[in-house]
Coordinates of C-alpha atoms in Angstrom, one line a residue:
Chain A
X29 CA -2.8 -36.1 -17.8
X30 CA -1.7 -32.5 -18.0
X31 CA -1.4 -32.7 -21.8
X32 CA -5.0 -34.0 -22.1
X33 CA -6.2 -31.2 -19.8
X34 CA -4.3 -28.6 -21.8
X35 CA -5.9 -29.8 -25.0
X36 CA -9.4 -29.7 -23.5
X37 CA -8.8 -26.3 -22.1
X38 CA -7.6 -25.2 -25.5
X39 CA -10.8 -26.4 -27.0
X40 CA -12.8 -24.5 -24.4
X41 CA -10.9 -21.3 -25.2
X42 CA -11.5 -21.8 -28.9
X43 CA -15.2 -22.2 -28.4
X44 CA -15.3 -19.2 -26.0
X45 CA -13.5 -17.0 -28.5
X46 CA -15.8 -18.1 -31.4
X47 CA -19.0 -17.5 -29.3
X48 CA -17.8 -14.1 -28.1
X49 CA -17.2 -13.0 -31.7
X50 CA -20.9 -13.7 -32.6
X51 CA -23.7 -11.1 -32.7
X52 CA -26.2 -12.3 -30.2
X53 CA -25.7 -11.2 -26.6
X54 CA -26.7 -14.5 -25.1
X55 CA -24.1 -16.4 -27.2
X56 CA -21.5 -13.9 -26.0
X57 CA -22.5 -14.5 -22.4
X58 CA -22.3 -18.3 -22.9
X59 CA -18.8 -17.6 -24.4
X60 CA -17.7 -15.8 -21.2
X61 CA -19.0 -18.8 -19.2
X62 CA -16.8 -21.2 -21.2
X63 CA -13.9 -18.8 -20.9
X64 CA -14.1 -18.8 -17.1
X65 CA -14.4 -22.6 -17.1
X66 CA -11.3 -22.8 -19.2
X67 CA -9.4 -20.4 -16.9
X68 CA -10.5 -22.3 -13.7
X69 CA -9.4 -25.6 -15.2
X70 CA -6.2 -24.1 -16.2
X71 CA -5.4 -23.0 -12.6
X72 CA -6.1 -26.5 -11.5
X73 CA -3.9 -28.0 -14.2
X74 CA -1.1 -25.6 -13.7
X75 CA -1.0 -26.3 -10.0
X76 CA -0.1 -29.8 -10.9
X77 CA -2.2 -33.0 -11.2
X78 CA -0.1 -35.3 -9.1
X79 CA -1.7 -38.1 -7.1
X80 CA -2.4 -37.4 -3.5
X81 CA -5.1 -37.2 -0.8
X82 CA -7.7 -34.5 -0.7
X83 CA -6.3 -31.5 1.3
X84 CA -7.8 -32.6 4.7
X85 CA -5.4 -33.1 7.6
X86 CA -7.7 -35.8 9.0
X87 CA -6.7 -38.1 6.1
X88 CA -3.2 -38.7 7.6
X89 CA -1.9 -39.3 4.0
X90 CA 1.7 -39.4 2.8
X91 CA 1.2 -36.6 0.3
X92 CA -1.6 -34.2 -0.4
X93 CA -2.6 -32.3 -3.6
X94 CA -1.7 -28.6 -3.7
X95 CA -4.4 -26.7 -1.7
X96 CA -3.5 -23.2 -3.0
X97 CA -4.9 -23.5 -6.6
X98 CA -8.1 -24.9 -5.2
X99 CA -8.5 -21.8 -3.0
X100 CA -7.7 -19.5 -6.0
X101 CA -10.3 -21.3 -8.1
X102 CA -12.9 -21.0 -5.4
X103 CA -12.3 -17.2 -5.3
X104 CA -12.3 -16.9 -9.1
X105 CA -15.5 -18.9 -9.3
X106 CA -17.5 -16.7 -7.0
X107 CA -16.2 -13.5 -8.7
X108 CA -17.1 -14.7 -12.1
X109 CA -20.5 -15.9 -10.8
X110 CA -21.2 -12.4 -9.5
X111 CA -20.1 -10.7 -12.7
X112 CA -22.0 -13.2 -14.9
X113 CA -25.3 -12.6 -13.0
X114 CA -24.9 -8.9 -13.4
X115 CA -24.1 -9.3 -17.0
X116 CA -27.2 -11.5 -17.6
X117 CA -29.5 -9.0 -15.8
X118 CA -27.9 -6.2 -17.8
X119 CA -28.6 -8.1 -21.1
X120 CA -32.2 -8.6 -20.0
X121 CA -32.6 -4.9 -19.2
X122 CA -31.0 -4.0 -22.5
X123 CA -33.4 -6.3 -24.3
X124 CA -36.3 -4.6 -22.6
X125 CA -35.2 -1.0 -23.2
X126 CA -33.6 -1.3 -26.6
X127 CA -35.6 -4.2 -28.0
X128 CA -32.7 -6.0 -29.6
X129 CA -30.1 -8.7 -28.7
X130 CA -28.0 -8.0 -31.8
X131 CA -24.7 -6.3 -31.0
X132 CA -24.7 -4.7 -34.4
X133 CA -27.7 -2.7 -33.5
X134 CA -26.1 -1.4 -30.3
X135 CA -24.1 1.3 -32.0
X136 CA -24.0 5.0 -32.2
X137 CA -24.3 6.1 -28.6
X138 CA -24.5 9.8 -29.4
X139 CA -27.8 9.3 -31.2
X140 CA -29.3 7.7 -28.2
X141 CA -28.6 10.5 -25.7
Chain B
X15 CA 0.9 0.8 14.8
X16 CA 1.8 -0.9 11.6
X17 CA -1.9 -1.5 10.9
X18 CA -2.2 2.2 9.8
X19 CA -1.0 0.9 6.4
X20 CA -4.4 -0.8 5.8
X21 CA -6.5 2.2 6.8
X22 CA -6.9 3.6 3.2
X23 CA -8.7 0.3 2.3
X24 CA -10.5 -0.2 5.6
X25 CA -12.0 3.2 5.9
X26 CA -13.9 3.3 2.6
X27 CA -14.9 -0.4 3.1
X28 CA -16.6 0.3 6.4
X29 CA -18.1 3.5 5.1
X30 CA -19.5 1.7 2.1
X31 CA -21.1 -1.0 4.3
X32 CA -22.6 1.5 6.7
X33 CA -24.0 3.6 3.9
X34 CA -26.1 0.6 2.7
X35 CA -28.3 1.0 5.7
X36 CA -29.2 4.6 4.9
X37 CA -30.1 4.2 1.3
X38 CA -33.1 6.5 1.3
X39 CA -31.7 9.2 3.6
X40 CA -29.4 11.1 1.3
X41 CA -28.5 13.8 3.9
X42 CA -27.0 11.2 6.2
X43 CA -25.3 9.5 3.3
X44 CA -23.6 12.7 2.2
X45 CA -22.5 13.5 5.8
X46 CA -21.0 10.1 6.4
X47 CA -19.2 9.8 3.1
X48 CA -17.8 13.3 3.3
X49 CA -16.5 12.6 6.8
X50 CA -14.9 9.4 5.7
X51 CA -13.3 11.0 2.7
X52 CA -11.7 13.7 4.9
X53 CA -10.5 11.0 7.3
X54 CA -9.1 9.2 4.3
X55 CA -7.1 12.2 3.1
X56 CA -5.8 12.7 6.7
X57 CA -4.8 9.0 6.9
X58 CA -3.1 9.1 3.5
X59 CA -1.2 12.2 4.5
X60 CA -0.1 10.5 7.7
X61 CA 0.9 7.4 5.7
X62 CA 3.1 9.5 3.4
X63 CA 4.8 11.2 6.3
X64 CA 5.2 7.9 8.2
X65 CA 6.8 6.2 5.2
X66 CA 9.1 9.1 4.5
X67 CA 10.5 8.6 8.0
X68 CA 10.5 4.8 8.4
X69 CA 10.9 3.4 4.9
X70 CA 8.8 0.7 3.3
X71 CA 6.1 -0.7 5.6
X72 CA 5.0 -4.3 5.0
X73 CA 2.0 -5.5 7.0
X74 CA 1.6 -9.2 7.2
X75 CA -2.1 -9.9 7.4
X76 CA -2.9 -12.3 10.2
X77 CA 0.8 -12.4 11.2
X78 CA 1.7 -15.3 8.7
X79 CA 5.2 -15.0 7.6
X80 CA 5.8 -13.2 4.3
X81 CA 5.6 -15.5 1.3
X82 CA 2.8 -17.6 2.9
X83 CA 0.2 -15.0 3.9
X84 CA -1.0 -11.9 2.2
X85 CA 1.2 -8.8 2.6
X86 CA 0.1 -5.3 2.4
X87 CA 3.1 -3.3 1.2
X88 CA 3.1 0.5 1.4
X89 CA 6.2 2.1 -0.2
X90 CA 6.3 5.7 -1.1
X91 CA 4.9 5.1 -4.6
X92 CA 1.8 3.4 -3.3
X93 CA 1.4 6.0 -0.5
X94 CA 1.6 8.9 -2.9
X95 CA -1.0 7.3 -5.2
X96 CA -3.3 6.6 -2.3
X97 CA -3.0 10.2 -1.2
X98 CA -3.9 11.4 -4.8
X99 CA -6.8 8.9 -4.9
X100 CA -8.2 10.3 -1.6
X101 CA -7.9 13.9 -2.8
X102 CA -9.6 13.1 -6.2
X103 CA -12.2 11.0 -4.4
X104 CA -13.0 13.9 -2.0
X105 CA -13.3 16.5 -4.8
X106 CA -15.5 14.2 -6.9
X107 CA -17.7 13.4 -3.9
X108 CA -18.2 17.1 -3.3
X109 CA -19.2 17.5 -7.0
X110 CA -21.6 14.5 -6.8
X111 CA -23.5 16.2 -3.9
X112 CA -24.8 18.7 -6.5
X113 CA -24.2 16.9 -9.7
X114 CA -25.5 13.4 -9.6
X115 CA -29.2 13.8 -8.8
X116 CA -31.6 12.3 -6.3
X117 CA -32.7 9.2 -8.3
X118 CA -29.1 7.9 -8.4
X119 CA -28.3 8.9 -4.8
X120 CA -31.1 6.8 -3.5
X121 CA -29.9 3.7 -5.3
X122 CA -26.6 3.2 -3.4
X123 CA -24.5 5.6 -5.4
X124 CA -22.4 6.7 -2.4
X125 CA -21.9 3.1 -1.2
X126 CA -20.6 2.0 -4.6
X127 CA -18.5 5.1 -4.8
X128 CA -16.7 4.0 -1.6
X129 CA -16.3 0.4 -2.9
X130 CA -14.6 1.8 -6.0
X131 CA -12.1 3.6 -3.7
X132 CA -11.6 0.3 -1.8
X133 CA -10.6 -1.4 -5.0
X134 CA -8.3 1.3 -6.2
X135 CA -6.5 1.8 -2.8
X136 CA -6.3 -2.0 -2.4
X137 CA -4.7 -2.4 -5.8
X138 CA -2.1 0.2 -5.0
X139 CA -1.2 -1.3 -1.6
X140 CA -1.3 -5.0 -2.1
X141 CA 1.9 -7.2 -2.3
X142 CA 0.3 -10.3 -3.6
X143 CA -0.5 -11.0 -7.3
X144 CA -3.8 -12.8 -6.7
X145 CA -4.9 -10.3 -4.2
X146 CA -4.2 -7.7 -6.9
X147 CA -6.7 -9.6 -9.1
X148 CA -9.3 -9.6 -6.3
X149 CA -8.9 -5.8 -5.8
X150 CA -9.1 -5.3 -9.5
X151 CA -12.4 -7.1 -9.5
X152 CA -13.7 -5.1 -6.5
X153 CA -12.8 -1.9 -8.5
X154 CA -14.3 -3.2 -11.8
X155 CA -17.5 -4.4 -10.3
X156 CA -18.1 -1.1 -8.6
X157 CA -17.3 0.6 -11.9
X158 CA -19.8 -1.6 -13.8
X159 CA -22.5 -0.5 -11.4
X160 CA -21.5 3.1 -11.4
X161 CA -21.5 3.1 -15.2
X162 CA -24.9 1.6 -15.6
X163 CA -26.6 3.3 -12.6
X164 CA -29.5 5.4 -13.9
X165 CA -30.2 3.0 -16.8
X166 CA -30.4 5.3 -19.8
X167 CA -30.2 3.7 -23.2
X168 CA -26.6 4.8 -23.9
X169 CA -25.5 3.6 -20.5
X170 CA -27.0 0.2 -21.0
X171 CA -25.5 -0.2 -24.4
X172 CA -22.0 0.9 -23.4
X173 CA -21.8 -1.0 -20.2
X174 CA -22.5 -4.2 -22.0
X175 CA -19.4 -3.6 -24.0
X176 CA -17.4 -2.4 -21.0
X177 CA -18.3 -5.5 -19.0
X178 CA -17.5 -7.8 -21.9
X179 CA -14.0 -6.4 -22.4
X180 CA -13.3 -6.5 -18.7
X181 CA -14.6 -10.1 -18.2
X182 CA -12.2 -11.1 -21.0
X183 CA -9.2 -9.2 -19.5
X184 CA -10.0 -10.7 -16.0
X185 CA -10.0 -14.2 -17.4
X186 CA -6.7 -13.4 -19.0
X187 CA -5.4 -12.2 -15.7
X188 CA -6.4 -15.5 -14.1
X189 CA -4.8 -17.5 -16.9
X190 CA -1.6 -15.4 -16.6
X191 CA -1.4 -15.9 -12.8
X192 CA -1.9 -19.7 -13.4
X193 CA 1.0 -19.8 -15.8
X194 CA 3.2 -17.8 -13.4
X195 CA 2.2 -19.9 -10.4
X196 CA 3.2 -23.1 -12.3
X197 CA 6.6 -21.7 -13.0
X198 CA 7.6 -19.9 -9.8
X199 CA 5.3 -21.6 -7.4
X200 CA 4.4 -18.5 -5.3
X201 CA 2.0 -15.6 -5.4
X202 CA 3.8 -13.1 -3.3
X203 CA 5.1 -10.3 -5.6
X204 CA 8.4 -9.9 -3.7
X205 CA 9.0 -13.7 -3.6
X206 CA 8.1 -13.9 -7.4
X207 CA 10.6 -11.1 -8.0
X208 CA 13.3 -12.9 -6.1
X209 CA 12.7 -16.2 -7.8
X210 CA 12.7 -14.8 -11.3
X211 CA 15.9 -12.9 -10.7
X212 CA 17.5 -16.2 -9.4
X213 CA 16.3 -18.0 -12.5
X214 CA 17.5 -15.1 -14.7
X215 CA 14.1 -14.8 -16.5
X216 CA 14.1 -17.6 -19.1
X217 CA 12.0 -17.3 -22.3
X218 CA 8.8 -18.6 -20.8
X219 CA 8.8 -15.8 -18.2
X220 CA 9.2 -13.2 -20.9
X221 CA 6.1 -14.6 -22.5
X222 CA 4.3 -14.2 -19.2
X223 CA 5.6 -10.6 -18.9
X224 CA 4.0 -9.9 -22.3
X225 CA 0.8 -11.5 -21.2
X226 CA 0.8 -9.2 -18.2
X227 CA 1.3 -6.3 -20.5
X228 CA -1.8 -7.4 -22.5
X229 CA -3.9 -7.8 -19.3
X230 CA -2.9 -4.4 -17.8
X231 CA -2.9 -2.8 -21.2
X232 CA -6.5 -3.7 -21.5
X233 CA -7.3 -2.1 -18.1
X234 CA -5.0 0.9 -18.8
X235 CA -5.9 1.5 -22.5
X236 CA -2.6 1.1 -24.3
X237 CA -2.5 1.3 -28.1
X238 CA -4.1 -1.8 -29.7
X239 CA -6.2 -2.4 -26.6
X240 CA -7.8 1.1 -26.0
X241 CA -10.7 0.8 -28.3
X242 CA -13.3 0.2 -25.6
X243 CA -12.5 3.4 -23.7
X244 CA -13.9 6.3 -25.7
X245 CA -17.4 4.8 -26.1
X246 CA -17.7 3.4 -22.5
X247 CA -16.5 6.6 -20.8
X248 CA -18.7 8.7 -23.0
X249 CA -21.8 7.1 -21.6
X250 CA -21.0 7.7 -17.9
X251 CA -22.4 10.7 -15.9
X252 CA -19.9 13.4 -15.2
X253 CA -18.8 12.7 -11.6
X254 CA -18.5 9.0 -12.5
X255 CA -16.5 9.9 -15.6
X256 CA -14.2 12.1 -13.5
X257 CA -13.6 9.2 -11.1
X258 CA -13.0 6.7 -14.0
X259 CA -10.8 9.0 -16.0
X260 CA -8.6 9.9 -12.9
X261 CA -8.3 6.4 -11.3
X262 CA -9.2 3.4 -13.4
X263 CA -6.7 3.5 -16.2
X264 CA -4.0 4.7 -13.8
X265 CA -4.4 1.4 -11.8
X266 CA -3.5 -0.5 -15.0
X267 CA -0.5 1.7 -15.5
X268 CA 0.6 1.3 -11.9
X269 CA 0.4 -2.5 -12.3
X270 CA 2.6 -2.3 -15.4
X271 CA 5.0 -0.2 -13.4
X272 CA 5.1 -2.6 -10.5
X273 CA 5.4 -5.8 -12.5
X274 CA 7.9 -4.5 -14.9
X275 CA 10.2 -3.1 -12.3
X276 CA 9.8 -5.7 -9.6
X277 CA 9.3 -9.0 -11.5
X278 CA 10.5 -8.7 -15.0
X279 CA 13.4 -6.2 -15.2
X280 CA 15.9 -8.7 -16.5
X281 CA 15.3 -9.0 -20.2
X282 CA 14.6 -5.3 -21.0
X283 CA 15.7 -5.7 -24.6
X284 CA 12.4 -7.3 -25.5
X285 CA 9.7 -6.4 -23.0
X286 CA 10.6 -2.7 -22.4
X287 CA 11.3 -2.1 -26.0
X288 CA 7.8 -3.4 -26.8
X289 CA 6.3 -1.2 -24.1
X290 CA 8.1 1.8 -25.6
X291 CA 6.8 1.1 -29.1
X292 CA 3.2 0.6 -27.8
X293 CA 3.5 3.7 -25.7
X294 CA 4.5 5.9 -28.6
X295 CA 1.7 4.4 -30.8
X296 CA -0.7 5.1 -27.9
X297 CA 0.3 8.8 -27.8
X298 CA -0.1 9.1 -31.6
X299 CA -3.6 7.5 -31.5
X300 CA -4.7 9.6 -28.6
X301 CA -3.5 12.8 -30.3
X302 CA -5.4 11.9 -33.4
X303 CA -8.6 11.4 -31.4
X304 CA -8.1 14.5 -29.3
X305 CA -7.8 16.8 -32.3
X306 CA -10.4 15.1 -34.5
X307 CA -13.5 15.7 -32.3
X308 CA -15.7 18.7 -31.7
X309 CA -17.2 17.2 -28.6
X310 CA -15.7 18.5 -25.4
X311 CA -16.2 15.2 -23.5
X312 CA -14.5 13.2 -26.3
X313 CA -11.5 15.5 -26.4
X314 CA -10.7 15.0 -22.7
X315 CA -11.3 11.3 -23.0
X316 CA -8.7 11.0 -25.8
X317 CA -6.4 13.1 -23.6
X318 CA -6.5 10.2 -21.1
X319 CA -5.1 7.9 -23.8
X320 CA -2.3 10.4 -24.5
X321 CA -1.3 10.6 -20.8
X322 CA -1.3 6.8 -20.5
X323 CA 1.1 6.7 -23.4
X324 CA 3.4 9.3 -22.0
X325 CA 3.5 7.5 -18.6
X326 CA 4.1 4.1 -20.2
X327 CA 6.9 5.6 -22.3
X328 CA 8.5 6.9 -19.1
X329 CA 8.2 3.5 -17.5
X330 CA 9.9 1.8 -20.6
X331 CA 13.0 3.9 -20.1
X332 CA 13.9 2.3 -16.7
X333 CA 16.3 5.0 -15.5
X334 CA 16.1 7.4 -12.6
X335 CA 14.8 10.3 -14.7
X336 CA 12.3 8.3 -16.7
X337 CA 10.7 6.6 -13.7
X338 CA 10.6 9.7 -11.5
X339 CA 9.2 11.6 -14.4
X340 CA 6.5 8.9 -14.9
X341 CA 5.6 9.0 -11.2
X342 CA 5.5 12.8 -11.2
X343 CA 3.3 12.8 -14.3
X344 CA 1.0 10.1 -13.1
X345 CA 0.1 12.0 -10.0
X346 CA -0.3 15.3 -11.9
X347 CA -2.5 13.6 -14.5
X348 CA -4.8 12.0 -12.0
X349 CA -5.5 15.4 -10.4
X350 CA -5.8 17.4 -13.6
X351 CA -8.0 14.9 -15.5
X352 CA -10.5 14.8 -12.6
X353 CA -10.5 18.6 -12.6
X354 CA -11.0 18.9 -16.4
X355 CA -13.9 16.4 -16.4
X356 CA -15.6 18.4 -13.6
X357 CA -15.1 21.7 -15.5
X358 CA -16.4 20.2 -18.7
X359 CA -19.3 18.8 -16.8
X360 CA -20.2 22.3 -15.6
X361 CA -19.9 23.7 -19.1
X362 CA -22.3 21.0 -20.3
X363 CA -24.7 21.7 -17.5
X364 CA -24.8 25.4 -18.4
X365 CA -25.1 25.0 -22.2
X366 CA -27.0 21.7 -22.3
X367 CA -24.8 20.4 -25.0
X368 CA -21.3 18.8 -25.4
X369 CA -20.8 20.0 -28.9
X370 CA -18.2 22.8 -29.2
X371 CA -20.0 24.2 -32.3
X372 CA -23.0 25.1 -30.3
X373 CA -21.1 27.0 -27.5
X374 CA -19.5 30.4 -27.3
X375 CA -19.0 33.5 -25.1
X376 CA -19.2 31.8 -21.8
X377 CA -16.4 33.9 -20.3
X378 CA -18.7 37.0 -20.1
X379 CA -21.2 35.3 -17.8
X380 CA -18.9 32.8 -16.0
X381 CA -15.4 34.4 -15.7
X382 CA -14.3 32.2 -12.8
X383 CA -15.2 29.0 -14.6
X384 CA -13.3 30.3 -17.7
X385 CA -10.1 31.2 -16.0
X386 CA -10.1 28.0 -13.9
X387 CA -10.5 26.1 -17.2
X388 CA -7.6 28.1 -18.7
X389 CA -5.3 27.3 -15.8
X390 CA -6.2 23.6 -16.0
X391 CA -5.7 23.6 -19.7
X392 CA -2.2 25.0 -19.6
X393 CA -1.1 22.8 -16.7
X394 CA -2.4 19.8 -18.8
X395 CA -0.1 20.9 -21.6
X396 CA 2.9 21.4 -19.3
X397 CA 3.6 25.1 -19.4
X398 CA 6.5 25.7 -17.0
X399 CA 5.2 27.0 -13.7
X400 CA 2.4 24.4 -13.7
X401 CA 2.3 20.8 -12.7
X402 CA 2.6 19.0 -16.1
X403 CA 6.0 20.5 -16.7
X404 CA 8.4 18.7 -14.3
X405 CA 7.1 15.2 -15.1
X406 CA 7.5 15.6 -18.9
X407 CA 10.8 17.3 -18.5
X408 CA 12.1 14.4 -16.5
X409 CA 10.7 11.9 -19.0
X410 CA 12.4 13.8 -21.8
X411 CA 15.7 13.9 -19.9
X412 CA 15.4 10.1 -19.3
X413 CA 14.7 9.6 -23.0
X414 CA 17.8 11.7 -24.0
X415 CA 19.9 9.7 -21.6
X416 CA 18.7 6.5 -23.2
X417 CA 19.0 7.9 -26.8
X418 CA 15.3 7.3 -27.5
X419 CA 15.0 10.3 -29.7
X420 CA 11.9 9.3 -31.7
X421 CA 10.0 8.9 -28.4
X422 CA 11.3 12.3 -27.3
X423 CA 10.1 14.0 -30.4
X424 CA 6.7 12.3 -30.2
X425 CA 6.2 13.4 -26.6
X426 CA 7.2 17.0 -27.4
X427 CA 4.9 17.2 -30.5
X428 CA 2.1 15.6 -28.5
X429 CA 2.4 18.3 -25.8
X430 CA 1.8 20.9 -28.5
X431 CA -1.2 19.1 -29.9
X432 CA -2.6 18.5 -26.5
X433 CA -2.4 22.2 -25.9
X434 CA -4.1 22.8 -29.3
X435 CA -6.9 20.3 -28.5
X436 CA -7.6 21.8 -25.1
X437 CA -7.2 25.5 -25.9
X438 CA -9.7 24.9 -28.8
X439 CA -12.3 24.2 -26.1
X440 CA -11.3 27.5 -24.4
X441 CA -11.4 29.5 -27.6
X442 CA -14.6 28.2 -29.0
X443 CA -16.4 27.7 -25.7
X444 CA -15.4 30.8 -23.7
X445 CA -14.5 33.4 -26.4
X446 CA -16.4 34.2 -29.5
X447 CA -20.0 35.3 -30.0
X448 CA -22.3 34.8 -27.0
X449 CA -25.1 32.3 -27.6
X450 CA -28.3 32.1 -25.7
X451 CA -28.8 29.2 -23.5
X452 CA -31.8 28.3 -21.4
X453 CA -30.0 27.1 -18.3
X454 CA -32.1 25.0 -16.1
X455 CA -32.8 27.2 -13.0
X456 CA -31.7 24.6 -10.4
X457 CA -28.0 24.5 -11.2
X458 CA -25.6 26.1 -8.7
X459 CA -22.5 26.9 -10.7
X460 CA -20.6 28.2 -7.7
X461 CA -21.2 25.0 -5.6
X462 CA -20.3 22.8 -8.5
X463 CA -17.2 24.9 -9.3
X464 CA -15.7 24.7 -5.8
X465 CA -14.3 21.1 -6.0
X466 CA -12.9 21.8 -9.5
X467 CA -11.2 24.9 -8.2
X468 CA -9.9 22.9 -5.3
X469 CA -8.3 20.3 -7.6
X470 CA -6.8 23.0 -9.9
X471 CA -5.4 24.7 -6.8
X472 CA -3.8 21.4 -5.6
X473 CA -2.4 20.9 -9.1
X474 CA -0.9 24.4 -9.2
X475 CA 0.6 24.0 -5.7
X476 CA 2.0 20.6 -6.9
X477 CA 3.6 22.4 -9.9
X478 CA 5.0 25.3 -7.9
X479 CA 6.2 23.1 -5.0
X480 CA 8.2 20.7 -7.2
X481 CA 11.2 21.2 -5.0
X482 CA 9.2 20.1 -2.0
X483 CA 7.6 17.1 -3.7
X484 CA 10.8 15.9 -5.4
X485 CA 12.4 14.1 -2.4
X486 CA 9.2 12.0 -2.0
X487 CA 9.2 11.1 -5.7
X488 CA 12.8 10.1 -5.4
X489 CA 12.0 7.9 -2.5
X490 CA 9.1 6.4 -4.5
X491 CA 11.4 5.4 -7.4
X492 CA 14.1 3.8 -5.2
X493 CA 12.4 0.4 -4.9
X494 CA 11.6 0.6 -8.7
X495 CA 15.2 1.0 -9.7
X496 CA 16.5 -1.5 -7.2
X497 CA 13.8 -4.2 -6.6
X498 CA 16.0 -5.7 -3.9
X499 CA 15.0 -2.9 -1.5
X500 CA 11.3 -4.0 -1.9
X501 CA 12.1 -7.7 -1.7
X502 CA 14.2 -7.2 1.5
X503 CA 11.5 -5.1 3.1
X504 CA 8.8 -7.8 2.5
X505 CA 10.8 -10.9 3.2
X506 CA 12.9 -9.5 6.0
X507 CA 12.2 -12.2 8.6
X508 CA 13.7 -14.9 6.4
X509 CA 17.0 -13.3 5.7

């Protein structure tokens, strides 16, 4: 199971890297979204994918899955959610002010002062 | 009583929250944030004095035993850096009162300023690797907003790039923590250190150590990963730039220092050698940048890169002199970079340009500014009575002890070129033919100059009082040389 997850996460990272190397801002932001998906799945996988009950003490199970990675992922998700929304609004503002979404046209800051 | 350790984080956090309610009342905002900053300096001073008496303080948040809960660990290294942060924060705040402008002040500038301090102080004090990630994000998110606040075209364009780089490095940080967790099964830094030393750092942990170097190198602008810094920092307004230049990259360096001394000191042949090579290349690239430009802001920005290289080189030596030199130089550099950015900001306000070719003769009209800049310049280069000297001397001694003569030569030559790059600003900007400027009538040079003079004075005292500061520095390097001291202090209830 871990091997399958590792391959899927690898594919996610590949797509993210490819998208982030492209020119349009929106494609780059989609790339960052895929990158954080990959990172979150990686925490889950690295914490171990053994069988066990959900981490609720009311379940009275023999064994539970590791609760720590789930807490880490939850933290990382809200952080990347916050950053992504800021990034999207910033891309929108940049499009309004500078009239382009091409990273190649966003060069030469001295000229813009 | 032990809770005092958390005060440097709590104080700016509460202040930041309170300031949200007074968004449009700039007078109240200034009063509250100044009061809080002064309290912050007092608390940090108390913390340094408290730790020098009682040793490392580990505060277990919520009284959970050490490896299971989050620990806040204040050793002398963290306490000294928190004190420096508070001093720099106060000076930059005083400058912002005159230098940032109404339209930014009304849009939560001072709140976000405080949140940046929360992130920086938290990153220095935490004893948990994931908590370090969270404090990094607090700091970075505040820095995104500070960088883009005001919304000029250059700011929008550069903050896009800055955010992208940091999103990638944050994802890498999460990935690295995931790998590390799967191997050692803990997040507490002392516990990680203990388990790695028990396992004797097998190959996979060396890979993780290098991944950490990539992550923190991206934050701290080390050689192949520094390319985002010049452009992004160039776009920021001066008080924000002073804050970034003094604090942000230094948190990356501190994290390298902490992880490489506490967690991965066992296979130095590979990791520390790599760090040394990258550090030397960082210095070379920084020097090339610093002497290539005729733009005063760019020159100081590249000087940040040089200093990062020098400190990283000191860390890579891993002996008493190298580490204490790094710590000495780190504190010096935080203070002097903030001072230099403020001084350059005043020059730009007077002349209305940042190009050195369009300046000249400022010393006749502004002698105090000129001589303050001169003092700051020679302490940056490390002329003996001033503060840059002792740190570099110790790093050189450490390098000689280790036989790292190429690094030694590069550090020495870089000092000379740093002096050249910075004295060029003095010669072309302050001497030479007077040029006519039409200074905007509303600038108050004296009031802007006060915080810069304050910082330069602190830096000079730091240089003259080396003998007084040295015991603190030695105490700061003890847990770096012998991580067992740190581990025992954090995990004491178990043993």
